[in-house]
Short mmCIF file of C-alpha atoms and ligand atoms in Angstrom, two decimals:
data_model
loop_
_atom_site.label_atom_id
_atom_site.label_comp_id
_atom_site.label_asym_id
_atom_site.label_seq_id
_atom_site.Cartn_x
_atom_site.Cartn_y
_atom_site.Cartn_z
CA UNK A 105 7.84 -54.96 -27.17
CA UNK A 106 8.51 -53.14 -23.86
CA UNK A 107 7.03 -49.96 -23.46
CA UNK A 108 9.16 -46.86 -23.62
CA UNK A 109 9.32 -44.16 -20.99
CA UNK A 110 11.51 -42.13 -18.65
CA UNK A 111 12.03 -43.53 -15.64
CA UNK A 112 14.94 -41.38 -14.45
CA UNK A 113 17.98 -38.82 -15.92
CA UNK A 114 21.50 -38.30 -14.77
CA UNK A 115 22.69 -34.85 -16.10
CA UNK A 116 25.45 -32.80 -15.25
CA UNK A 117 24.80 -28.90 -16.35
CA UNK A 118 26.85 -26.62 -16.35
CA UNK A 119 26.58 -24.67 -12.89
CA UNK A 120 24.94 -27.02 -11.35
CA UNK A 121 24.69 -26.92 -8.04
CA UNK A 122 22.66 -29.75 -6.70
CA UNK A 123 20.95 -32.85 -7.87
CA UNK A 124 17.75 -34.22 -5.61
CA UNK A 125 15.89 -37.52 -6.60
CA UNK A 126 12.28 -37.47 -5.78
CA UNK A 127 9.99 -39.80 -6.22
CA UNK A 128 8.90 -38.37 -9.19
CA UNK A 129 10.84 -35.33 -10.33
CA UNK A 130 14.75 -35.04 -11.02
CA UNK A 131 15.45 -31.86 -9.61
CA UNK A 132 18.55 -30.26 -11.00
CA UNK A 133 19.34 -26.77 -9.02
CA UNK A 134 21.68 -24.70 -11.24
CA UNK A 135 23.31 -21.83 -9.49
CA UNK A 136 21.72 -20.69 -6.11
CA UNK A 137 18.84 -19.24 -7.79
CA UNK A 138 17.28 -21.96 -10.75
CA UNK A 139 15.56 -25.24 -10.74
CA UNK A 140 15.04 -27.52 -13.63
CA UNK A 141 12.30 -30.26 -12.87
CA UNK A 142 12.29 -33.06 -15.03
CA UNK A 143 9.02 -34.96 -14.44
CA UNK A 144 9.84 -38.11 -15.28
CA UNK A 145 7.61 -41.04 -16.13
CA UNK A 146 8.00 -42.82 -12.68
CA UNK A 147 4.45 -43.28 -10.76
CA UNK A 148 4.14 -43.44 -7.22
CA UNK A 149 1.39 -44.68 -4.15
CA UNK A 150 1.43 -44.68 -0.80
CA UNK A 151 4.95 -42.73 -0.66
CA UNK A 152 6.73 -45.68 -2.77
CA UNK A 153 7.62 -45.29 -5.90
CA UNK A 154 6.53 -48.28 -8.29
CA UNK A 155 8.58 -50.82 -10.53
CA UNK A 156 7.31 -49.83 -13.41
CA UNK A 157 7.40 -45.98 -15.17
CA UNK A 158 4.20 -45.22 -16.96
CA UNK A 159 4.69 -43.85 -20.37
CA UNK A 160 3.55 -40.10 -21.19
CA UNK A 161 2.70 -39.60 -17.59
CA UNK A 162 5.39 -37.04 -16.97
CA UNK A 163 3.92 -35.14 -19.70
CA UNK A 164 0.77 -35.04 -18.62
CA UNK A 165 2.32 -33.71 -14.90
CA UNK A 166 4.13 -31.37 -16.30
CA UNK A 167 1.64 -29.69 -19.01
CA UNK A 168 -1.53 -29.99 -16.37
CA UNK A 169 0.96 -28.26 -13.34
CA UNK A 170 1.62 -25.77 -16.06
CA UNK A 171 -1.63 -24.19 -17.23
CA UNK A 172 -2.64 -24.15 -13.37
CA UNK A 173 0.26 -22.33 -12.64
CA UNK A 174 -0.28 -19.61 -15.19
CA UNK A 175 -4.47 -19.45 -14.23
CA UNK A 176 -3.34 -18.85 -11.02
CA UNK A 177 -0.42 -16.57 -11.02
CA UNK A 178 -2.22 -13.47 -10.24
CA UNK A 179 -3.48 -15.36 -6.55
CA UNK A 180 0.15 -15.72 -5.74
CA UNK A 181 3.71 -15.54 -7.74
CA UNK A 182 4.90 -19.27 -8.65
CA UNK A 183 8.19 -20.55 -9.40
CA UNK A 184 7.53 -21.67 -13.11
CA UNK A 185 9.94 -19.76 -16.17
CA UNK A 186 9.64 -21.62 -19.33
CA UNK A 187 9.10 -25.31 -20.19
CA UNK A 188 11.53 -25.99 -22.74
CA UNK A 189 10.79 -29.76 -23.26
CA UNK A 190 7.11 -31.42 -22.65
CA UNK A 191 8.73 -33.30 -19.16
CA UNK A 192 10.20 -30.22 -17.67
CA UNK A 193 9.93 -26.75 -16.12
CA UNK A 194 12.89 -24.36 -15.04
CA UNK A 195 12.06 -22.10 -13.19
CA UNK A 196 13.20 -20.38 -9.50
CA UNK A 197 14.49 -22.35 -6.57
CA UNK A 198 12.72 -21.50 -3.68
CA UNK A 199 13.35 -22.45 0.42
CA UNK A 200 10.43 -24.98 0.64
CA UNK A 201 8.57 -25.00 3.69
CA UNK A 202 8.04 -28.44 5.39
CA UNK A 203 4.65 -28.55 5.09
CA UNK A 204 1.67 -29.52 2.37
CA UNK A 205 -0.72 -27.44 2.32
CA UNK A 206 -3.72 -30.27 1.70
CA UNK A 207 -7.10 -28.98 0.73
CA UNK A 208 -10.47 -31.06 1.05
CA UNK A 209 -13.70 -30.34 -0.44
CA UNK A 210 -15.25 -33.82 0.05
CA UNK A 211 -14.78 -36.89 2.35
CA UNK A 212 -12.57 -38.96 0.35
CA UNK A 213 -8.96 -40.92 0.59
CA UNK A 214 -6.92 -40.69 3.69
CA UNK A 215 -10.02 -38.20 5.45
CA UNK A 216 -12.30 -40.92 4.90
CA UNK A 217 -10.18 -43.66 6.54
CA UNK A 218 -10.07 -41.23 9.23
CA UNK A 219 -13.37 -40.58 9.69
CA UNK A 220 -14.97 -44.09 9.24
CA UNK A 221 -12.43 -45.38 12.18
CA UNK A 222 -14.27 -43.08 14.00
CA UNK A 223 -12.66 -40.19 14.28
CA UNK A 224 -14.64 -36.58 14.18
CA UNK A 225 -11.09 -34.49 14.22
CA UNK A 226 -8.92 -33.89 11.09
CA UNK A 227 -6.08 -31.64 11.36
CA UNK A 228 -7.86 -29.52 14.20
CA UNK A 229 -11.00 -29.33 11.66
CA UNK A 230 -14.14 -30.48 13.46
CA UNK A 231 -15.97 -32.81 11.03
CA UNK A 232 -19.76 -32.87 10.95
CA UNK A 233 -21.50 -36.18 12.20
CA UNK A 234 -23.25 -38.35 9.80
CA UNK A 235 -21.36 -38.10 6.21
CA UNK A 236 -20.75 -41.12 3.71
CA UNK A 237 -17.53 -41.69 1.82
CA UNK A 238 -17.05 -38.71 -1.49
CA UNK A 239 -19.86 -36.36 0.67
CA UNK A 240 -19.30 -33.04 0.07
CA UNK A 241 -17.54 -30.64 3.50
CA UNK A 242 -20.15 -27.50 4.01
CA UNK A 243 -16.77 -25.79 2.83
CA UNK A 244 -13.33 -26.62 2.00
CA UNK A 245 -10.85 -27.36 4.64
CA UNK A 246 -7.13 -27.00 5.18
CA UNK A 247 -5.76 -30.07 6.41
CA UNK A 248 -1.46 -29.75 6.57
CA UNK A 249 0.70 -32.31 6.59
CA UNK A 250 4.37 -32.53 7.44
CA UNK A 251 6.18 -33.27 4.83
CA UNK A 252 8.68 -35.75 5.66
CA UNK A 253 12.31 -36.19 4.59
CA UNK A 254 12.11 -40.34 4.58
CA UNK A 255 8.57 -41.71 4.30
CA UNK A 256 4.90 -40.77 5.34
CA UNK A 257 3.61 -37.58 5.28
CA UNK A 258 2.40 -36.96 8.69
CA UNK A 259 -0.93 -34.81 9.32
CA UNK A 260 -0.19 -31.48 11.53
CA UNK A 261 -2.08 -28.91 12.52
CA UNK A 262 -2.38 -25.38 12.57
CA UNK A 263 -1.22 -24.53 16.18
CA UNK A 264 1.56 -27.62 15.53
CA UNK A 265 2.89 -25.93 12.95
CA UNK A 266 3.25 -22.27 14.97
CA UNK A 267 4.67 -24.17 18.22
CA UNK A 268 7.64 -25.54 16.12
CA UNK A 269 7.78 -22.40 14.83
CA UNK A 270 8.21 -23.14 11.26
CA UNK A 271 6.38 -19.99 10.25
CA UNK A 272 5.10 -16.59 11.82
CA UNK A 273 1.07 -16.36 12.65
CA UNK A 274 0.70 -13.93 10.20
CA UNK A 275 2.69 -16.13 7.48
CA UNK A 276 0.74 -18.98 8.13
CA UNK A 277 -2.70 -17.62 7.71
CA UNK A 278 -1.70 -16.04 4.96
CA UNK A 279 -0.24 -19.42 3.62
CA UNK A 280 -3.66 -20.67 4.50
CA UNK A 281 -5.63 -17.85 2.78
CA UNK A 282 -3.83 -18.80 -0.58
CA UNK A 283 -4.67 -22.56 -0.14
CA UNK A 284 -7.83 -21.85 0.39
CA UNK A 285 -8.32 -19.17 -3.14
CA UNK A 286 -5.84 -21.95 -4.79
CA UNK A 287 -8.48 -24.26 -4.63
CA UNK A 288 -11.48 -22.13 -5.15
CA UNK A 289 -10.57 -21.07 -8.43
CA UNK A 290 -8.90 -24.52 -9.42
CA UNK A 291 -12.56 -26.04 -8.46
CA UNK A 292 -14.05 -22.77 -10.94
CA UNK A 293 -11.67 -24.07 -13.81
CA UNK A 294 -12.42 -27.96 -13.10
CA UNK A 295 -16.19 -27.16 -12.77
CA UNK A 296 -16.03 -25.51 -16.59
CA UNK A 297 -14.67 -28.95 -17.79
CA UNK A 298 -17.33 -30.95 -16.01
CA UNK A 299 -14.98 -31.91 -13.05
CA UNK A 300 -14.75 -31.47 -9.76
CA UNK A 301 -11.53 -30.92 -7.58
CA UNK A 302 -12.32 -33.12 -4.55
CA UNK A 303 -9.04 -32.55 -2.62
CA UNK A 304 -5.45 -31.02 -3.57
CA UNK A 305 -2.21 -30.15 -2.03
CA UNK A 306 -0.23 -26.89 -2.48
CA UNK A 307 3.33 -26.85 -1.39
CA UNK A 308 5.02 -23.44 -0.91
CA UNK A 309 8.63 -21.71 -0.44
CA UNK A 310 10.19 -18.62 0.17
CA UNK A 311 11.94 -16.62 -2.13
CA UNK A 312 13.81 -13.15 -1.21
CA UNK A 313 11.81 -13.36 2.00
CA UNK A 314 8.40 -13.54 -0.24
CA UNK A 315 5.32 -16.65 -0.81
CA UNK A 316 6.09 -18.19 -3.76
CA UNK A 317 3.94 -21.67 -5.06
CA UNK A 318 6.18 -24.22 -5.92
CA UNK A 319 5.86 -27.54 -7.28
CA UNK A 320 3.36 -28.85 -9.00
CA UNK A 321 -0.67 -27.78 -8.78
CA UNK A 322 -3.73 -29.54 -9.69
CA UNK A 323 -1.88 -32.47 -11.39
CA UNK A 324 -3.72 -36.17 -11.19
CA UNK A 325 -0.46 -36.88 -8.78
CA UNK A 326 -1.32 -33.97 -6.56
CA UNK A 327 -5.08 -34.28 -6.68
CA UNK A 328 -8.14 -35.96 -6.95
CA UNK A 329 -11.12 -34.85 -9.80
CA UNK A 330 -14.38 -36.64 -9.85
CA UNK A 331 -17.04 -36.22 -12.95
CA UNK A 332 -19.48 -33.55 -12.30
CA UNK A 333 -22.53 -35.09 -14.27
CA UNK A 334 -22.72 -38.45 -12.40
CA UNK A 335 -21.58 -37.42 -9.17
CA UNK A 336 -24.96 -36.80 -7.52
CA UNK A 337 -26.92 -39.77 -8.89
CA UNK A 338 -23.58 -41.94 -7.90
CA UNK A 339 -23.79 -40.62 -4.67
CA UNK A 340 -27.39 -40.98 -3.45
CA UNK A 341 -27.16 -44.47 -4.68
CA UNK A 342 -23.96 -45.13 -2.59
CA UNK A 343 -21.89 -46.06 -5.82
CA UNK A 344 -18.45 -45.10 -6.00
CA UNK A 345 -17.43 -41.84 -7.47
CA UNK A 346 -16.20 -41.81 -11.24
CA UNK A 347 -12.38 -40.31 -10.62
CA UNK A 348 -9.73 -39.29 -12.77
CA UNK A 349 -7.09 -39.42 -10.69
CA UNK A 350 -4.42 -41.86 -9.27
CA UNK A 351 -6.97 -43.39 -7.03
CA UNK A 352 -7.50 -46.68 -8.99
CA UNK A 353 -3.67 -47.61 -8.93
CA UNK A 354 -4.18 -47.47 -5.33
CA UNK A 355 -6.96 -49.26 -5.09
CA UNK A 356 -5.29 -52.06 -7.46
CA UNK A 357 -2.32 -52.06 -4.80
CA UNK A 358 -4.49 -52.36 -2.20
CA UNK A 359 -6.05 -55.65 -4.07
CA UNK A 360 -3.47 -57.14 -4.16
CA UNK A 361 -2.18 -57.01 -1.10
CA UNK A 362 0.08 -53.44 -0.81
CA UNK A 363 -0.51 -50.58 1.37
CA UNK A 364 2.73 -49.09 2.13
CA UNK A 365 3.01 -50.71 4.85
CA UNK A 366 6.61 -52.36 5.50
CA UNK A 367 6.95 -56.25 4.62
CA UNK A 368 4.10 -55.65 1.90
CA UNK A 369 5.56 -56.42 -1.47
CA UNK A 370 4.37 -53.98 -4.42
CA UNK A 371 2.76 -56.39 -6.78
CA UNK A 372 4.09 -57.14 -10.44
CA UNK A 373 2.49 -54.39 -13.05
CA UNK A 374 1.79 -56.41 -16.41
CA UNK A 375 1.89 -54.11 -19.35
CA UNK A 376 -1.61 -53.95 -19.67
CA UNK A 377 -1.77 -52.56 -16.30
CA UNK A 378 0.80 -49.91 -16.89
CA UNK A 379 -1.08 -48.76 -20.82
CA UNK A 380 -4.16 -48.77 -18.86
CA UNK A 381 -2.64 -46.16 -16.50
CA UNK A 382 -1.40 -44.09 -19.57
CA UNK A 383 -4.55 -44.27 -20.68
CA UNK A 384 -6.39 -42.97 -17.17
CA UNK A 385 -3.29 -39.67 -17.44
CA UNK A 386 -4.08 -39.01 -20.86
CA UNK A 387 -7.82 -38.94 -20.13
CA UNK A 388 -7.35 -36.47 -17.52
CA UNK A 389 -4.86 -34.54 -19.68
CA UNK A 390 -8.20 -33.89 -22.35
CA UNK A 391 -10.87 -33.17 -20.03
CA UNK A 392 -8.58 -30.84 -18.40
CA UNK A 393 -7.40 -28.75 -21.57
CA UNK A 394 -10.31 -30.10 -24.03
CA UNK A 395 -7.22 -31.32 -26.12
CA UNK A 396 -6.00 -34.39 -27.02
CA UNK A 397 -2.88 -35.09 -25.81
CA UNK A 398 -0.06 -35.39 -28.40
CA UNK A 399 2.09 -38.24 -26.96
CA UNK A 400 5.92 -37.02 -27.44
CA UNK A 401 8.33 -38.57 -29.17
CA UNK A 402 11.02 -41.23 -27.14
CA UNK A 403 13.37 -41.58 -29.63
CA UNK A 404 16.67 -40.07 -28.18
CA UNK A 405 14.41 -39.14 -25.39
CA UNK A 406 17.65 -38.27 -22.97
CA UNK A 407 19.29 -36.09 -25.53
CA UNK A 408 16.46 -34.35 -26.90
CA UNK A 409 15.67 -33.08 -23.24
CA UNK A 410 19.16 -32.11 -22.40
CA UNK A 411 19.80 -30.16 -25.32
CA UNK A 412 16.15 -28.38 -24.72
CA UNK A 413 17.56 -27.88 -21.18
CA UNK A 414 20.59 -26.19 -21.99
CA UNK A 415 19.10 -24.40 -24.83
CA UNK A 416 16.85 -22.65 -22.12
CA UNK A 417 19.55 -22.00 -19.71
CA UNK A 418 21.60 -19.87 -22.26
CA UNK A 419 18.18 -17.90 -22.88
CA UNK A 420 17.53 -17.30 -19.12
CA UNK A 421 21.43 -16.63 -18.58
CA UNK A 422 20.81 -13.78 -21.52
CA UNK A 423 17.81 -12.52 -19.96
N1 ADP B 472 10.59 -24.07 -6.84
C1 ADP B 472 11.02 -24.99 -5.99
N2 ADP B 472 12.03 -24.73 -5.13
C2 ADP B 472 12.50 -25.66 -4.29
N3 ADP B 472 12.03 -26.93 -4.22
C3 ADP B 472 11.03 -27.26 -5.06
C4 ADP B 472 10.47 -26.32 -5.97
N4 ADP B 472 9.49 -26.93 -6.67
C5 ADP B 472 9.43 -28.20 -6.21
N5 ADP B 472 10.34 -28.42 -5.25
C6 ADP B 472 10.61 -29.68 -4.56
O1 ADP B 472 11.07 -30.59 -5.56
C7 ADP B 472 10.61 -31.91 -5.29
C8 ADP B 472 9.84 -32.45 -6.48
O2 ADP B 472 9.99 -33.81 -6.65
P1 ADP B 472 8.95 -34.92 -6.18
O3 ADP B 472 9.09 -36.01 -7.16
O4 ADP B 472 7.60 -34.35 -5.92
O5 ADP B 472 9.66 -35.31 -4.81
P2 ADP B 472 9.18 -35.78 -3.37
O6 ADP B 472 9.42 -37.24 -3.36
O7 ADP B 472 10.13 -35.03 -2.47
O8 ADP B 472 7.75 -35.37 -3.23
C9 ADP B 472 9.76 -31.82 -4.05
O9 ADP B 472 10.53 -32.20 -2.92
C10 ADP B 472 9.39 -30.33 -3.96
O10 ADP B 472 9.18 -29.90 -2.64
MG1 MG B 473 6.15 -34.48 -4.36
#
C-alpha cells in the first residue's frame, strides 16, 4: 500500500488573486488583503524539495507554527486568522521582506560548517575561539540571510542589508530586537517541555506600513530543538546531540551522496524511510504540546480542505 499524503493542491477561490508554489506551502492570496497557506505534506533539504511527501507532516507545521504564533502575539502582531482545516492558516497577506531573520543559540548546521573551515566571522558576528560542534554562543545571535527568489539562501549582514537599503536603521534594529525576544521566549516555552531551541528563523512583512511576523515560527522545518536532559552529558563526551528536527533527513542525504549541490541526484526514499520521518514530526508535535498527535483523516483529503477553506472565507468576508 502506498502511503497517503498531500503533496500539492490546485484551487481556484473565489477572489483569488494569486497562486505561489513554495516548496512547502500553497499559497493562495485572495483579494489584496488575505492569504490561505496550505502546508502541504511535501518535505524539503538543502533548498530542494524531495520526491517523496511525508504523511501528517503538514499537520504537524501547521499546528506547531500555530500555538507559537498565538504565545507570541503580544511580542509582535502576526499574520495568522483562523485555521479552518489541520494543513492550513488564513490569515493577512503581508509585503515580505527579503530577508530571514536566522537566530543561533548554539554552534550547529550551516554555523558549524562555517566555523570548522575556519572561519571566526558569521554574518558580521565575531565568534569566540575554541568551540566544538552543538556548543552553546555566550548569547544568541542574529545571523540574516537573503532570501532568494531561485535557490540558496545567501548569508547577509547587518550593514548589507542597510546599504541596499531594504529597510530604514531604525526598522532594522527593531526587526532585530523582535528576533532576538522571538527566540527568547520560544527557548522559555521549549525549555518547559525539556527542549531546547538551538537555532530558528523568523521571516517578517509589512502590513499598512507596520511589523507583522509572517510565516511559520518554531516549526521542525524552521528550526532545530535538541533534548534538554542529555544535552550536557552528550556534549562533554563529544557525542552528537539528540535533535528533533529535520536534521537527520539531511544527514541521510548527505549519506548518500546529496548536498544540494547541482549534478547530485536526491536518493530514492523507501517507505520505511518516509514513516520513519512521520514518525520523527509526530514526535516533535508531542513534546511540543504534551499531546499526542491525532493523525487527520485523507479520505477526500482535497475536498474536505476546500470546503473548510471556503467555509472560512464566508466567515472572515462577514466579519
Ligand atoms: N503573511 C504572509 N504574507 C506574505 N507572504 C507570506 C506570508 N506568510 C508566508 N509568506 C510567504 O509564503 C511562502 C511560504 O511557502 P514556503 O513553502 O515556505 O515557500 P518558500 O519556498 O518560498 O520558502 C514563503 O515564501 C513566505 O515568505
Ligand atoms: Mg519557507
Amino acid at each position: 500500500m502506498s502511503l497517503q499524503a498531500l503533496s500539492s493542491t490546485q484551487f481556484q477561490f473565489e477572489n483569488q488573486t494569486q497562486f505561489y508554489k513554495g516548496k512547502v506551502r500553497d499559497v493562495y492570496s485572495i483579494g489584496q488583503d488575505l492569504l490561505v497557506m496550505v502546508a502541504c505534506d511535501r518535505i524539503s533539504a538543502f533548498d530542494h524539495v524531495l520526491p517523496r511527501a511525508i504523511p501528517h507532516k503538514g499537520q504537524v507545521l501547521n499546528a506547531v507554527a500555530g500555538l507559537f504564533l498565538d504565545k507570541t502575539s503580544d511580542i509582535v502582531p502576526n499574520w495568522k486568522i483562523s485555521m479552518p482545516d489541520p494543513h492550513v492558516t488564513i490569515g493577512y497577506r503581508c509585503e515580505a521582506l527579503p530577508i530571514e531573520f536566522v537566530v543561533r543559540n548554539y554552534l550547529t548546521g550551516h554555523a558549524w560548517r562555517v566555523y570548522k573551515s575556519g572561519l571566526r566571522m558569521l554574518c558580521g558576528n565575531t565568534l569566540p575561539e575554541g568551540m566544538k560542534e552543538n556548543d552553546k554562543f555566550p548569547e544568541p545571535i542574529v545571523t540574516p540571510a537573503t532570501k532568494a527568489q531561485e535557490g540558496h539562501d545567501e548569508d547577509t549582514t547587518y550593514d548589507e542589508i542597510l546599504q541596499k537599503g531594504i529597510v530604514t536603521k531604525a526598522r532594522l534594529d527593531e526587526l532585530y530586537r523582535i528576533s532576538l525576544a522571538l527566540f527568547q521566549r520560544g527557548t522559555e516555552i521549549a525549555a518547559e517541555k525539556g527542549l531546547i531551541l538551538v537555532d530558528t528563523k523568523y521571516e517578517f512583512g509589512l502590513r499598512n506600513d507596520e511589523i507583522m511576523l509572517i510565516d511559520e515560527i518554531h516549526t521542525p522545518d524552521s528550526s532545530r530543538f535538541f533534548y534538554a536532559d542529555t544535552y550536557e552529558s552528550l556534549q562533554r563526551n563529544g557525542q552528537p546531540q539528540r535533535q528533533l528536527s529535520k536534521e537527520f533527513v539531511r544527514e541521510w542525504l548527505m549519506e548518500n551522496g546529496f548536498q544540494g549541490r547541482e549534478g547530485e541526484v536526491i536518493p530514492a526514499m523507501t517507505d520505511e524511510f518516509v514513516n520513519s520521518i512521520t514518525e520523527r514530526y509526530e514526535e516533535l508535535y508531542q513534546a511540543m504540546t504534551g499531546l499526542p498527535l491525532e493523525r487527520r483523516s485523507y479520505e477526500n483529503i482535497e475536498t474536505q480542505i476546500e470546503q473548510s477553506i471556503i467555509q472560512a472565507l464566508k466567515q472572515i468576508d462577514h466579519e
